[in-house]
Structures are given as structure tokens and as C-alpha cells.
XYZ file of C-alpha atoms in Angstrom:
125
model
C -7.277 15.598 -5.608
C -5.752 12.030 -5.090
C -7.656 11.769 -1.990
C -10.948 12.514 -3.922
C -10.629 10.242 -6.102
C -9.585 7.343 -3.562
C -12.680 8.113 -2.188
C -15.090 8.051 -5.086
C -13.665 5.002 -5.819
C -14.389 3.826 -2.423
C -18.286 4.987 -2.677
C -18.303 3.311 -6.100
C -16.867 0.183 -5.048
C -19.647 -0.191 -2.508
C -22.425 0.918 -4.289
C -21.738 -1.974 -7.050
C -21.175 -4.237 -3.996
C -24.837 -3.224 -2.712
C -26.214 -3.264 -5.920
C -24.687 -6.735 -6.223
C -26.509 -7.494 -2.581
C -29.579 -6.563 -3.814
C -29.945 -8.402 -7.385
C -28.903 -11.540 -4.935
C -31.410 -11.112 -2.703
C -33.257 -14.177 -3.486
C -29.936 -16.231 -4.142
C -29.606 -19.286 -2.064
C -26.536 -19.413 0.316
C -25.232 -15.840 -1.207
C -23.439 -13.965 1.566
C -23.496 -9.917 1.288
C -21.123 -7.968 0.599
C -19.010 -5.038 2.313
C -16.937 -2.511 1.379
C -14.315 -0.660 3.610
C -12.453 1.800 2.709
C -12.477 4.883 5.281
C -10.532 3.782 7.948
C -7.330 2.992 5.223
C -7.937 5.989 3.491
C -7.650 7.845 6.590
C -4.504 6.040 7.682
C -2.967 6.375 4.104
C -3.470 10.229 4.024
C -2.103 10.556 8.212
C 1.034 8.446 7.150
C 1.346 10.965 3.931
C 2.108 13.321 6.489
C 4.894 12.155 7.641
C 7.973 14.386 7.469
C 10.655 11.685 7.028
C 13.791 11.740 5.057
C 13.626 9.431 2.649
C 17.108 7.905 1.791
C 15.365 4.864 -0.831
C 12.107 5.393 -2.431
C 10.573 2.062 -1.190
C 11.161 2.792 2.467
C 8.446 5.342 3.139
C 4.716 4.972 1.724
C 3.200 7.448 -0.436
C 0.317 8.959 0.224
C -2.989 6.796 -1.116
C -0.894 5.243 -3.689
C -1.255 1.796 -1.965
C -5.100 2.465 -1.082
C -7.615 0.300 -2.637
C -10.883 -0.781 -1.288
C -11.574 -4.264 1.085
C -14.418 -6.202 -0.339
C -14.889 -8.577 2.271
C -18.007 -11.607 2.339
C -20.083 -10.989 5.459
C -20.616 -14.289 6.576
C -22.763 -13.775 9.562
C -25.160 -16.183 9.718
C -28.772 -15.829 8.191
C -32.020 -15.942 9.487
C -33.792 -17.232 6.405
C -33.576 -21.044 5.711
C -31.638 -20.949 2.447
C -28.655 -19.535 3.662
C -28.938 -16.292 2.433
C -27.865 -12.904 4.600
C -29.374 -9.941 2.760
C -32.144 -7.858 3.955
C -33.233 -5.705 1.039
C -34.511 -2.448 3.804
C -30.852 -2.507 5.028
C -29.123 -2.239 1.871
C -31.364 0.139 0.382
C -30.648 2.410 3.311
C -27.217 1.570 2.741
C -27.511 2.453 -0.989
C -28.917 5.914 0.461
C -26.097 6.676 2.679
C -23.501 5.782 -0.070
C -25.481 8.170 -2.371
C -25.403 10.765 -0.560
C -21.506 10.346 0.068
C -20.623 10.024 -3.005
C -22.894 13.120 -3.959
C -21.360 15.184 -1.539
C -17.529 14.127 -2.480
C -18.181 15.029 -6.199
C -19.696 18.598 -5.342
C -16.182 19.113 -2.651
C -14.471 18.218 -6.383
C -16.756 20.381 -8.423
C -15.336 23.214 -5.633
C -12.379 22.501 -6.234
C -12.327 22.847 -9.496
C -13.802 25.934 -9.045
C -11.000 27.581 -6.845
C -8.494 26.263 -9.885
C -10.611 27.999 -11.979
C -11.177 31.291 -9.918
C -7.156 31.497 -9.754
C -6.556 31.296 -13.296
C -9.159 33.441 -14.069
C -7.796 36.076 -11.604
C -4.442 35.571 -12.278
C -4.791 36.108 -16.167
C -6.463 40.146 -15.358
């Protein structure tokens, strides 16, 4: 379940970050913004998986416990006079991908849940 929610709140993350692109789409000089978060969630869970001994409990990492997102400033330069990098098609497609991620994470929860459920219903007969 940790992973899940590292994940929504990787998908959240970005979809303020788009929003944010969008409402400054006529801002002068505003640079977009991008979130990452895949990549380091993917590394966090493979070194989870690590079967070390641990003989402190700083010396090995735990899981997603040190995952948060990257916001980073994309500061590629801009076609438009004032400065300003956002192209409100991309980001709405952007927004679209991201929705459908974060739809699709919350229903592999929901499923989850479900099995939990199924097992303590079973288990109680």
C-alpha cells in the first residue's frame, strides 16, 4: 500500500504543477513546471528488495520512506517574446495522461481493498 500511495502523491503533485502551468499561461517570463517521480519510485521499491542484514538502522534505506516527488523549473527556452514556456495543448494532454494515471492507481487500491475485504469476509464463515 506504501507504494500506492507514493504514487498518488506523485500524480497529485503533477497535476497541481500542470494546473499551476496552465493558470500561468499568460505570465510573463514564468517557466513550467515538471514533476518526476517514477524513475525514484522505481529505484526506492528495487532497493526495498534488498536482502541485507542490517546491523544499524540508518545503514540500509527503507523502502519509499525517503521518496518524495522532484519539482523541477523547465527552463528551456521559449518561443514567445515574453519569456514564457507553456503551451496550453501540451499540458492539457499532459493533464490527460496524469488523469488517467492517477485513475487507474486508485481503482489497483480500490482492488486491493477488495482482496482485504474478500479475506476477512471468508475467513470470518
Amino acid at each position: 500500500m506504501d507504494f500506492y500511495k507514493k504514487a498518488l502523491d506523485g500524480t497529485w503533485e503533477r497535476h497541481k504543477a500542470i494546473t499551476n502551468n496552465i493558470a500561468n499561461e499568460n505570465t510573463p517570463n514564468y517557466k513550467r513546471k515538471v514533476v518526476t517521480f517514477e524513475d525514484q519510485l522505481k529505484q526506492s521499491i528495487q532497493n526495498s528488495r534488498i536482502n541485507l542484514m542490517k546491523t544499524h538502522e540508518n545503514h540500509i534505506g527503507s523502502g519509499t520512506s525517503n521518496f518524495a516527488p522532484r519539482i523541477m523549473e523547465d527552463k528551456s527556452t521559449s518561443y514567445r517574446l515574453d519569456g514564457n514556456n507553456v503551451n496550453s495543448d501540451t499540458e492539457s494532454a499532459n493533464l490527460a495522461i496524469n488523469n488517467i494515471m492517477y485513475d487507474t492507481l486508485i481503482k489497483q487500491v480500490i482492488g486491493e481493498f477488495d482482496k482485504i475485504k474478500n479475506v476477512i469476509a471468508e475467513g470470518s464463515k
